[in-house]
Amino acid sequence: MNSELSSQQVQDIGEQGLLERLQRFCPPEIIGDDAAVLVTAPKQSLVVTTDVLIDGVHFSDVTTSPEDAGWRAAAANLSDLAAMGATPLGITVGLGLPGKVRVSWVERLYQGMTQCLQKYNISIVGGDVVRSPVTTLAITAFGQVNPDRIIRRSAAVVGDAIIVTGVHGASRAGLELLLHPELGQDLNDEEKTALIRAHQRPQPRLDVLPILWKILTPNSQLPIAGMDSSDGLADAIIQICRASGVGAVLERREIPVPKTFNHWLTQEQVLEYALYGGEDFELVLCLPQELASALVQHLGEGAAIVGSITSGSTVLLHDEQKKFPDQVLSLSQGFQHFNS
Amino acid sequence: MNSELSSQQVQDIGEQGLLERLQRFCPPEIIGDDAAVLVTAPKQSLVVTTDVLIDGVHFSDVTTSPEDAGWRAAAANLSDLAAMGATPLGITVGLGLPGKVRVSWVERLYQGMTQCLQKYNISIVGGDVVRSPVTTLAITAFGQVNPDRIIRRSAAVVGDAIIVTGVHGASRAGLELLLHPELGQDLNDEEKTALIRAHQRPQPRLDVLPILWKILTPNSQLPIAGMDSSDGLADAIIQICRASGVGAVLERREIPVPKTFNHWLTQEQVLEYALYGGEDFELVLCLPQELASALVQHLGEGAAIVGSITSGSTVLLHDEQKKFPDQVLSLSQGFQHFNS
């Protein structure tokens, strides 16, 4: 890219010019009509989810390259599909842009989105580009799901084991390292990079679904409870409990965190990052104990049974070694976007 | 609504509070999971379309009440579905809001959207609400279509008649009357209201589809060319011609405009509003002459054959009475959103 091209602004090429540039990120067969047509498999239900991201609120050039902002936005939507048990079909992208945004910034955003989508063999299938005083990214993702295999927040029952995939807190730790490079002096470069990568390039856990279906094969009618942990692990468990009318007890030491956490974080920080850090995009699932054990065995990489569903309505953090008192988890440490 | 409630701002109730208020606009079964699940009919393809609307660019409290802004946004997306031959299934709504926006404004916006959707027995099936410096509305609509009945811009062939539904220019005229109340002195109140209504409450032409399928029954494999006229009638015809690699000739006097236009507009204004006004959300279809005549006969209310598809690539405006010279239509009078 020569310097003239790289400094070109959106207002220099207009809406049509920008659309032409962006069409190379879309499959050719979907371009040029009022809407995109997608083929769904027979007997599958349609699953849709949408996210809006605002420059300065949800992403910022300070911590996030346009490629990473694109990847993260796509990953968050695919994670919502995974949380429902759905296989992705495609996404649409609505973009609001100030005229002074560089065309190369927009192209890098689309590169990040398509890089994430390519992992799952899907594409950007439609969109809209408009002028706006603030850069705004609205993504809607579609997937399909076998109606017998829909994962719902409301399906947890007393006695279920609570399974979490992967580790929690890595994304938050990566963000802290980006914002405060003076932190993590005791980490080597590779360890730092891994945490930063967890923040910049989260992986939606669509890979969990086929493993889950395999384990559930003899129990095809079993309702599956779960959601993703995009708003934090504590939030996910509390939401599942609220929707299912149950409580939960979590075993403090069973919550999987990155191995490197103990090198540079206090025990309190480890717990805060893991429970309230958010944006790990892992799955939280509730299944009968035997199936849960089988699933964890297949998943590897930190997946663990972290507790169980109880009657009542409180979500309790318990320490088997009794070093810490029992603690009731609440959403209050979470975000309330509109309150300053 | 008491005055305390009506002056409440989004920041007073937070994201969760606002979501709870807005959930009453959604069917209860879709609330509370990471994504919405929709049932599609067998052997139908999925159709998706998305629009982003920005306060001050695409809508404004000066000319548009929140109810009307909501209706128009929903109608525009449903019109895109109609333009593909698709029956709507639902929409998702992504909303970016400054904290100072009144809760009642948001509720009125949702009322307008759901009023429009109710006409077609569909709902808001999901969404996202976030903080933003500028009010932003991102709508994605889903529909389903029989794969043999997809309407495409690229399917026009030489000799086809060009059919337009309804009248053109009414929405633009309504906007002019809103912006300049001193205009239209020769119109009575009812006539003014009808034009303003065309701007505020456009009707997506989903009603045309069953009539079209009925007429096409003996020709089930016939490719159907068309699109909607949301960006203007001239734009629609030019886009169809470009996509199909053909030209067109339009008969100036055949273009249906509101009867009241001649009372207050010059001939030049009538033509400009009809061809370039935009936002009439009518359909432009290309069909063999005989089928086109049958369709127009069934449609009524201004629908007309306005010309035919020709070889070549120019779109010519012709005057049978030779009062005006032939004129080549171009997109240059249309909008280029990013150019100031």
XYZ file of C-alpha atoms in Angstrom:
680
model
C 0.000 0.000 0.000
C 1.579 3.330 -0.956
C 1.416 6.332 1.333
C -1.212 8.121 -0.742
C -3.569 5.155 -0.451
C -2.891 4.591 3.229
C -3.743 8.186 4.128
C -6.961 8.183 2.102
C -10.021 9.023 4.163
C -13.522 7.652 3.871
C -14.810 11.045 2.710
C -12.317 10.978 -0.201
C -13.930 7.937 -1.806
C -17.565 8.268 -0.660
C -20.019 5.592 0.322
C -20.000 3.833 -3.053
C -16.213 3.822 -3.200
C -15.958 2.378 0.275
C -18.597 -0.273 -0.425
C -16.634 -1.385 -3.487
C -13.481 -1.723 -1.374
C -15.315 -3.710 1.282
C -17.058 -6.065 -1.125
C -13.862 -8.043 -1.542
C -14.392 -9.281 2.005
C -17.749 -10.799 1.000
C -18.458 -13.852 -1.160
C -19.236 -12.619 -4.705
C -22.610 -14.358 -4.940
C -24.144 -12.247 -2.193
C -23.219 -8.834 -3.579
C -25.581 -6.551 -5.418
C -29.057 -7.292 -4.154
C -31.221 -5.748 -1.439
C -30.507 -8.627 0.929
C -28.389 -11.769 1.149
C -29.763 -15.272 0.680
C -28.425 -18.108 2.836
C -29.263 -21.780 2.622
C -30.208 -23.410 5.912
C -30.165 -27.138 6.583
C -33.478 -28.986 6.868
C -35.065 -29.261 10.324
C -32.764 -26.674 11.861
C -34.004 -23.567 13.660
C -32.554 -20.154 12.957
C -30.556 -18.455 15.727
C -29.836 -14.706 15.633
C -27.825 -12.431 17.882
C -26.692 -8.835 17.624
C -24.061 -6.579 19.206
C -23.356 -2.866 18.875
C -19.828 -1.572 19.534
C -18.959 2.105 19.876
C -15.518 3.677 19.459
C -14.300 4.865 22.853
C -16.817 2.716 24.753
C -16.190 -0.831 23.478
C -12.944 -0.469 21.571
C -10.172 2.062 21.301
C -7.111 2.508 19.132
C -5.115 2.816 22.373
C -5.442 -0.868 23.237
C -6.885 -2.417 20.105
C -5.688 -2.477 16.496
C -8.494 -2.337 13.914
C -7.802 -5.997 13.057
C -8.230 -6.976 16.707
C -11.368 -4.848 17.097
C -12.814 -6.668 14.072
C -11.782 -10.096 15.343
C -13.187 -9.445 18.808
C -16.499 -8.151 17.468
C -16.952 -11.203 15.241
C -15.809 -13.562 18.023
C -18.285 -12.091 20.531
C -21.202 -12.768 18.189
C -20.033 -16.266 17.305
C -19.678 -16.923 21.026
C -23.347 -16.011 21.498
C -24.211 -18.585 18.832
C -22.024 -21.209 20.550
C -23.807 -20.360 23.806
C -27.090 -21.391 22.157
C -25.617 -24.559 20.645
C -25.802 -23.084 17.146
C -23.483 -23.522 14.167
C -22.765 -20.189 12.451
C -24.081 -19.354 8.969
C -22.808 -15.802 8.504
C -22.845 -12.254 9.847
C -24.019 -8.851 8.657
C -22.007 -5.746 9.454
C -23.501 -2.285 9.929
C -20.863 0.414 10.060
C -21.189 4.080 11.029
C -18.091 6.127 10.164
C -16.919 9.731 10.463
C -15.670 10.975 7.085
C -12.157 11.425 8.471
C -11.612 7.739 9.285
C -8.895 6.243 7.100
C -10.005 3.788 4.464
C -7.095 1.564 5.521
C -8.475 1.486 9.089
C -11.823 0.213 7.774
C -10.122 -2.383 5.592
C -8.059 -3.611 8.552
C -11.250 -3.870 10.638
C -12.810 -6.052 7.936
C -9.618 -8.110 7.694
C -9.855 -8.875 11.417
C -13.504 -9.864 11.142
C -12.956 -12.113 8.133
C -9.892 -13.746 9.728
C -12.072 -14.788 12.644
C -14.953 -15.895 10.406
C -12.690 -17.928 8.102
C -11.837 -20.225 11.010
C -15.477 -21.290 10.950
C -15.959 -21.229 7.157
C -18.405 -18.359 7.191
C -18.429 -14.849 5.717
C -19.792 -11.356 5.969
C -23.025 -11.783 4.013
C -24.353 -8.247 4.045
C -24.098 -4.860 5.592
C -24.581 -1.152 5.531
C -22.082 1.709 5.637
C -23.231 5.171 6.716
C -21.809 8.454 7.912
C -21.789 8.938 11.687
C -20.053 11.306 14.119
C -18.658 8.248 15.943
C -17.328 4.960 14.606
C -20.016 2.364 15.293
C -19.995 -1.325 14.499
C -23.243 -3.299 14.596
C -22.895 -7.021 13.970
C -25.699 -9.523 13.636
C -24.794 -13.205 13.471
C -27.016 -16.062 12.267
C -26.647 -19.699 12.994
C -28.677 -22.862 12.910
C -29.423 -25.345 15.631
C -31.132 -28.689 15.949
C -34.249 -27.724 17.969
C -33.524 -30.627 20.372
C -30.060 -29.250 21.066
C -30.738 -25.628 21.976
C -28.689 -24.576 24.999
C -30.778 -22.379 27.304
C -30.030 -20.422 30.436
C -33.246 -21.651 31.999
C -32.549 -25.407 31.878
C -30.294 -25.910 34.935
C -31.620 -28.320 37.585
C -30.578 -28.999 41.171
C -27.680 -31.441 41.272
C -26.209 -30.481 37.895
C -22.471 -30.026 37.754
C -21.282 -26.631 36.506
C -18.631 -26.963 33.820
C -16.479 -24.128 32.538
C -14.407 -24.437 29.370
C -10.875 -23.006 29.137
C -9.442 -20.610 31.712
C -10.957 -17.376 33.032
C -9.366 -13.997 33.678
C -6.871 -14.161 30.798
C -8.604 -11.485 28.715
C -8.758 -9.043 31.622
C -5.107 -9.735 32.496
C -4.131 -9.103 28.864
C -5.976 -5.786 28.911
C -4.184 -4.742 32.129
C -0.820 -5.565 30.537
C -1.725 -3.458 27.490
C -2.881 -0.506 29.605
C -0.025 -0.750 32.145
C 3.097 -2.151 30.487
C 4.928 -1.753 33.807
C 2.878 -4.647 35.235
C 3.829 -8.298 35.021
C 7.572 -7.790 35.507
C 7.791 -11.411 36.623
C 6.350 -12.715 33.369
C 8.518 -13.578 30.393
C 7.624 -12.250 26.935
C 5.906 -15.441 25.881
C 3.690 -15.434 28.969
C 2.787 -11.778 28.458
C 2.026 -12.365 24.782
C -0.278 -15.274 25.620
C -2.359 -13.131 27.979
C -2.462 -10.176 25.584
C -3.440 -12.553 22.791
C -6.309 -13.867 24.927
C -7.608 -10.293 25.058
C -6.992 -9.429 21.413
C -7.995 -12.681 19.732
C -10.537 -14.508 21.889
C -11.726 -17.844 20.490
C -15.472 -18.502 20.492
C -15.923 -22.066 21.751
C -17.813 -23.440 18.767
C -15.367 -26.371 18.944
C -17.086 -27.518 22.153
C -20.419 -28.230 20.417
C -19.570 -31.410 18.466
C -17.889 -32.836 21.583
C -20.967 -31.997 23.645
C -23.316 -33.629 21.108
C -21.148 -36.749 21.042
C -21.318 -37.118 24.805
C -25.051 -36.450 24.820
C -25.859 -38.912 22.033
C -27.509 -41.476 24.329
C -29.441 -38.623 26.010
C -30.733 -36.782 22.994
C -33.729 -35.223 24.738
C -31.791 -33.902 27.741
C -32.256 -30.128 28.188
C -28.854 -28.425 28.252
C -28.317 -25.339 30.381
C -25.607 -22.850 29.614
C -24.402 -19.523 28.273
C -21.114 -17.895 27.423
C -18.957 -15.997 29.904
C -18.579 -12.837 27.829
C -19.740 -10.644 30.736
C -17.703 -12.574 33.286
C -17.888 -15.993 34.865
C -19.818 -14.766 37.913
C -22.352 -13.069 35.647
C -22.835 -16.251 33.606
C -23.486 -18.432 36.637
C -25.793 -15.858 38.240
C -27.753 -15.439 34.985
C -28.181 -19.204 34.590
C -29.335 -19.502 38.211
C -31.818 -16.618 37.851
C -33.249 -18.006 34.612
C -33.506 -21.537 36.052
C -34.784 -20.530 39.504
C -31.904 -22.259 41.279
C -28.737 -21.463 43.242
C -25.167 -22.651 42.936
C -22.106 -23.356 44.985
C -18.702 -22.778 43.401
C -15.498 -24.250 44.728
C -12.982 -21.380 44.824
C -9.929 -23.514 43.988
C -11.571 -25.301 41.052
C -11.953 -22.186 38.915
C -9.363 -22.568 36.139
C -7.106 -19.529 35.713
C -3.954 -19.074 33.621
C -0.945 -20.771 35.262
C 0.994 -17.516 35.152
C -1.464 -15.623 37.376
C 0.247 -16.598 40.634
C 3.522 -15.045 39.396
C 2.244 -11.483 39.434
C -1.255 -11.197 40.885
C -2.525 -11.287 44.454
C -5.019 -14.025 45.350
C -7.695 -11.335 45.419
C -6.805 -10.113 41.937
C -6.764 -13.670 40.577
C -10.304 -14.187 41.830
C -11.504 -10.797 40.612
C -10.091 -11.300 37.113
C -11.479 -14.840 36.886
C -14.967 -14.055 38.164
C -15.523 -10.493 36.943
C -12.885 -9.896 34.248
C -15.185 -10.794 31.379
C -14.575 -11.251 27.657
C -13.091 -14.721 27.964
C -15.877 -16.015 25.691
C -15.782 -19.446 27.275
C -18.853 -21.608 27.836
C -20.532 -22.330 31.174
C -22.643 -25.492 30.976
C -24.750 -27.391 33.500
C -25.096 -31.148 33.091
C -25.664 -34.220 35.267
C -22.403 -35.109 37.070
C -21.524 -38.163 34.962
C -21.957 -36.382 31.641
C -20.110 -33.371 33.013
C -17.095 -35.501 33.933
C -17.070 -37.072 30.476
C -17.221 -33.639 28.841
C -14.378 -32.222 30.920
C -12.277 -35.278 30.090
C -12.772 -34.634 26.368
C -12.262 -30.865 26.489
C -8.833 -30.518 28.102
C -7.032 -27.141 28.391
C -8.335 -25.999 31.729
C -11.960 -27.137 31.394
C -13.253 -28.119 34.826
C -16.231 -28.812 37.016
C -16.304 -25.740 39.248
C -19.343 -26.443 41.362
C -22.926 -27.600 41.310
C -26.474 -26.332 41.080
C -28.336 -26.098 44.383
C -31.854 -25.311 45.459
C -32.488 -21.769 46.650
C -31.312 -18.704 44.807
C -27.856 -17.730 46.120
C -24.624 -18.265 44.255
C -22.058 -19.130 46.889
C -18.289 -19.099 46.551
C -16.945 -21.788 48.866
C -13.401 -22.604 50.010
C -12.976 -26.297 50.763
C -9.797 -25.497 52.702
C -11.707 -22.945 54.801
C -9.018 -20.291 54.387
C -11.692 -17.911 53.102
C -15.223 -17.458 54.410
C -18.127 -18.330 52.106
C -19.039 -15.414 49.881
C -22.291 -14.648 48.042
C -21.625 -13.583 44.453
C -23.622 -10.710 42.976
C -23.691 -8.793 39.734
C -22.751 -5.549 41.491
C -19.129 -5.790 40.429
C -20.300 -6.055 36.820
C -20.858 -3.227 34.387
C -23.892 -0.979 34.140
C -23.123 0.680 30.822
C -25.184 3.835 31.312
C -24.156 4.726 34.847
C -21.088 6.896 34.870
C -47.359 8.699 32.199
C -46.582 11.158 34.999
C -44.086 13.952 34.512
C -41.399 12.311 36.624
C -41.467 9.221 34.428
C -41.605 11.108 31.162
C -38.521 13.151 32.040
C -36.517 10.104 33.106
C -33.275 9.692 31.181
C -31.569 6.537 30.042
C -28.710 7.157 32.478
C -31.204 7.237 35.371
C -32.239 3.616 34.891
C -29.054 2.103 33.400
C -28.684 -0.547 30.731
C -30.474 -3.275 32.682
C -33.351 -0.974 33.564
C -33.763 0.070 29.950
C -33.584 -3.514 28.691
C -36.368 -4.469 31.101
C -38.526 -1.629 29.768
C -37.876 -2.642 26.169
C -38.532 -6.346 26.677
C -42.251 -5.720 26.675
C -41.898 -5.005 22.941
C -40.530 -8.529 22.370
C -42.346 -11.878 22.511
C -41.692 -13.391 25.974
C -40.287 -16.657 24.634
C -37.260 -15.001 23.069
C -36.095 -13.084 26.138
C -33.252 -14.118 28.370
C -30.832 -16.120 26.236
C -27.692 -15.206 24.298
C -29.584 -15.282 21.017
C -33.092 -15.715 19.662
C -34.351 -18.897 18.035
C -36.723 -18.690 15.071
C -38.428 -21.511 13.244
C -38.100 -21.418 9.469
C -40.338 -23.265 7.039
C -38.950 -26.311 5.227
C -37.239 -25.741 1.857
C -37.048 -21.988 2.325
C -33.824 -20.015 2.094
C -32.905 -17.423 4.685
C -32.795 -13.761 3.590
C -31.000 -11.135 5.694
C -30.642 -7.382 5.342
C -29.297 -4.660 7.595
C -29.528 -0.869 7.913
C -27.805 1.611 10.193
C -29.498 4.928 10.981
C -27.792 7.841 12.712
C -29.470 10.728 14.527
C -28.953 13.903 12.510
C -28.041 11.987 9.337
C -30.991 9.656 8.750
C -33.570 10.947 11.188
C -34.140 14.040 13.238
C -36.590 15.160 15.871
C -37.241 18.211 13.687
C -39.126 16.244 11.033
C -39.669 12.854 12.632
C -41.304 11.766 15.858
C -39.622 8.788 17.557
C -42.615 6.625 16.575
C -42.184 7.591 12.937
C -38.412 7.087 13.062
C -39.048 3.581 14.397
C -41.728 2.811 11.824
C -39.580 4.074 8.942
C -36.557 2.073 10.067
C -38.571 -1.133 10.325
C -40.356 -0.432 7.031
C -37.072 0.135 5.172
C -35.775 -3.268 6.226
C -39.034 -5.053 5.446
C -38.976 -3.355 2.048
C -35.553 -4.895 1.393
C -37.042 -8.298 2.170
C -39.991 -7.617 -0.153
C -37.478 -6.610 -2.826
C -35.988 -10.127 -2.609
C -39.380 -11.835 -2.627
C -39.010 -12.820 1.021
C -41.604 -13.112 3.785
C -40.390 -11.533 7.032
C -39.568 -13.615 10.130
C -38.364 -10.931 12.553
C -35.867 -8.165 13.188
C -33.068 -7.483 15.664
C -32.479 -3.961 16.949
C -29.082 -2.622 17.986
C -29.350 0.706 19.754
C -26.609 3.162 20.718
C -27.825 5.907 23.082
C -26.391 8.936 24.871
C -27.216 8.768 28.586
C -29.304 11.936 28.332
C -31.866 10.491 25.917
C -35.277 10.230 27.535
C -36.538 6.755 28.305
C -39.898 7.777 26.865
C -38.195 8.644 23.547
C -36.749 5.135 23.359
C -40.085 3.570 24.234
C -41.814 5.620 21.538
C -39.176 4.512 19.008
C -39.905 0.873 19.887
C -43.641 1.536 19.681
C -43.197 2.792 16.118
C -41.132 -0.235 15.133
C -43.549 -2.728 16.640
C -46.571 -0.964 15.092
C -45.011 -1.495 11.673
C -43.995 -5.096 12.435
C -47.425 -6.032 13.808
C -48.932 -5.396 10.380
C -46.873 -8.355 9.179
C -47.225 -10.512 12.302
C -43.570 -10.326 13.240
C -41.632 -9.018 16.235
C -38.364 -7.654 17.500
C -36.588 -10.926 18.294
C -33.359 -9.642 19.786
C -31.132 -6.683 20.250
C -28.434 -4.819 22.049
C -28.497 -1.486 23.888
C -25.240 0.380 24.489
C -24.009 3.831 25.403
C -22.972 6.020 22.478
C -22.322 9.731 21.967
C -24.919 9.696 19.163
C -28.253 7.913 18.901
C -27.730 5.027 16.492
C -30.222 2.446 15.307
C -28.999 -0.720 13.596
C -31.724 -3.032 12.331
C -31.253 -6.445 10.804
C -34.282 -8.142 9.275
C -34.650 -11.833 8.419
C -37.058 -13.409 6.043
C -37.520 -16.615 4.146
C -38.000 -17.194 0.453
C -38.749 -20.116 -1.832
C -35.406 -20.479 -3.653
C -37.281 -20.559 -7.006
C -38.897 -17.214 -6.206
C -35.941 -15.033 -5.290
C -36.224 -11.591 -6.900
C -32.813 -10.446 -8.156
C -31.526 -7.245 -9.669
C -29.579 -9.229 -12.245
C -32.471 -11.084 -13.871
C -33.872 -8.443 -16.254
C -33.877 -9.387 -19.970
C -34.370 -7.325 -23.114
C -38.059 -6.899 -23.871
C -39.223 -7.104 -20.250
C -41.779 -4.552 -19.160
C -40.785 -2.404 -16.172
C -43.524 -2.281 -13.558
C -43.620 0.121 -10.631
C -45.994 -0.348 -7.721
C -47.770 2.618 -6.085
C -46.831 6.224 -6.789
C -43.419 7.862 -6.591
C -42.350 11.181 -5.103
C -44.912 11.228 -2.289
C -42.342 10.687 0.472
C -40.115 13.489 -0.778
C -43.102 15.811 -1.146
C -44.164 14.994 2.420
C -40.681 15.819 3.687
C -40.733 19.173 1.840
C -44.086 20.016 3.430
C -42.693 19.175 6.878
C -39.559 21.241 6.348
C -41.324 24.167 4.655
C -44.901 24.496 5.960
C -45.346 27.559 3.717
C -45.350 25.247 0.659
C -48.402 23.551 -0.781
C -50.804 26.476 -0.230
C -53.026 25.012 -2.956
C -53.403 21.699 -1.138
C -56.172 21.068 1.359
C -55.355 19.579 4.762
C -56.278 16.056 3.723
C -53.997 16.221 0.692
C -51.117 17.554 2.779
C -51.655 14.898 5.421
C -51.588 12.135 2.820
C -48.197 13.282 1.489
C -46.743 13.764 4.976
C -48.070 10.338 5.940
C -46.302 8.815 2.926
C -43.063 10.191 4.337
C -43.715 9.266 7.966
C -45.344 5.869 7.565
C -44.154 4.256 4.334
C -45.637 0.827 3.606
C -43.241 -1.922 2.531
C -44.869 -3.699 -0.402
C -44.919 -7.201 1.043
C -48.564 -7.311 -0.088
C -47.356 -7.471 -3.702
C -45.649 -10.859 -3.260
C -48.675 -13.197 -3.044
C -50.206 -11.416 -6.051
C -46.952 -11.827 -7.967
C -46.707 -15.554 -7.102
C -50.303 -16.087 -8.186
C -49.671 -14.522 -11.572
C -46.443 -16.457 -12.004
C -47.920 -19.827 -11.034
C -47.847 -21.264 -14.564
C -44.248 -19.932 -14.937
C -42.731 -21.160 -11.716
C -39.149 -21.230 -13.000
C -39.197 -17.721 -14.489
C -36.395 -15.555 -13.073
C -37.876 -12.364 -11.607
C -35.902 -9.126 -11.747
C -36.530 -6.319 -9.318
C -35.622 -4.257 -6.303
C -37.231 -1.646 -4.110
C -37.172 2.072 -4.838
C -35.874 3.155 -1.423
C -33.044 5.179 -3.002
C -35.280 6.587 -5.719
C -36.984 5.241 -8.801
C -34.146 6.269 -11.117
C -31.626 4.545 -8.866
C -33.667 1.315 -8.823
C -33.946 1.140 -12.601
C -30.278 2.012 -13.107
C -29.195 -0.597 -10.556
C -31.314 -3.304 -12.188
C -29.905 -2.385 -15.620
C -26.305 -2.417 -14.357
C -26.755 -5.764 -12.601
C -28.494 -7.306 -15.624
C -26.217 -5.779 -18.291
C -29.110 -4.117 -20.090
C -30.585 -0.674 -20.704
C -34.076 0.713 -20.351
C -36.414 3.261 -21.836
C -38.933 4.962 -19.548
C -41.996 6.766 -20.769
C -42.065 10.089 -18.902
C -45.832 10.343 -18.681
C -46.336 6.791 -17.441
C -44.525 7.324 -14.150
C -47.252 7.328 -11.492
C -47.134 10.327 -9.159
C -49.635 11.555 -6.564
C -52.617 13.258 -8.211
C -52.051 16.363 -6.103
C -48.558 17.053 -7.506
C -49.812 19.192 -10.389
C -51.554 21.557 -7.925
C -48.341 22.882 -6.423
C -45.238 21.564 -8.193
C -43.630 22.501 -11.496
C -43.281 19.744 -14.105
C -39.580 19.691 -13.343
C -40.175 19.232 -9.615
C -42.713 16.473 -10.246
C -40.130 14.558 -12.253
C -37.339 15.193 -9.759
C -39.424 14.050 -6.798
C -40.659 10.964 -8.654
C -37.285 9.865 -10.018
C -34.883 11.021 -7.320
C -37.010 11.695 -4.232
C -36.430 8.266 -2.719
C -37.937 6.519 0.301
C -41.161 5.571 -1.408
C -40.327 1.891 -0.676
C -42.239 0.721 -3.710
C -41.184 -2.230 -5.872
C -39.717 -2.047 -9.380
C -40.134 -5.358 -11.213
C -39.254 -6.542 -14.702
C -41.419 -9.213 -16.322
C -42.505 -10.306 -19.796
C -45.144 -7.874 -21.120
C -48.134 -10.176 -20.715
C -47.372 -11.055 -17.108
C -46.585 -7.415 -16.381
C -50.012 -6.339 -17.627
C -51.692 -8.990 -15.503
C -49.760 -7.855 -12.442
C -50.602 -4.168 -12.924
C -54.252 -5.080 -13.346
C -54.219 -6.869 -9.985
C -52.214 -4.242 -8.108
C -54.253 -1.079 -8.634
C -53.425 2.193 -6.772
C -51.076 3.728 -9.293
C -49.125 0.608 -10.298
C -48.071 0.926 -13.917
C -45.835 -0.275 -16.692
C -43.421 2.633 -17.060
C -41.153 1.347 -19.794
C -39.200 -1.609 -21.040
C -35.782 -3.216 -20.890
C -33.570 -2.593 -23.909
C -30.200 -3.800 -25.139
C -27.282 -1.508 -24.468
C -26.617 0.134 -21.129
C -28.328 3.533 -21.085
C -31.475 4.338 -19.150
C -33.417 6.745 -21.298
C -36.293 8.975 -20.252
C -38.530 9.382 -23.293
C -41.479 11.680 -23.981
C -43.973 10.166 -26.375
C -45.463 13.604 -26.993
C -42.004 14.967 -27.844
C -42.433 18.005 -25.639
C -39.182 17.117 -23.888
C -35.993 15.812 -25.469
C -34.817 12.301 -24.515
C -32.751 12.352 -21.372
C -30.187 9.847 -20.076
C -30.722 9.111 -16.386
C -27.723 8.821 -14.091
C -27.120 8.278 -10.403
C -25.437 11.673 -10.069
C -28.518 13.282 -8.578
C -28.540 10.609 -5.877
C -26.830 10.748 -2.509
C -23.197 10.034 -1.759
C -23.381 9.846 2.022
C -19.767 10.702 2.771
C -19.311 13.664 0.449
C -20.235 16.883 2.128
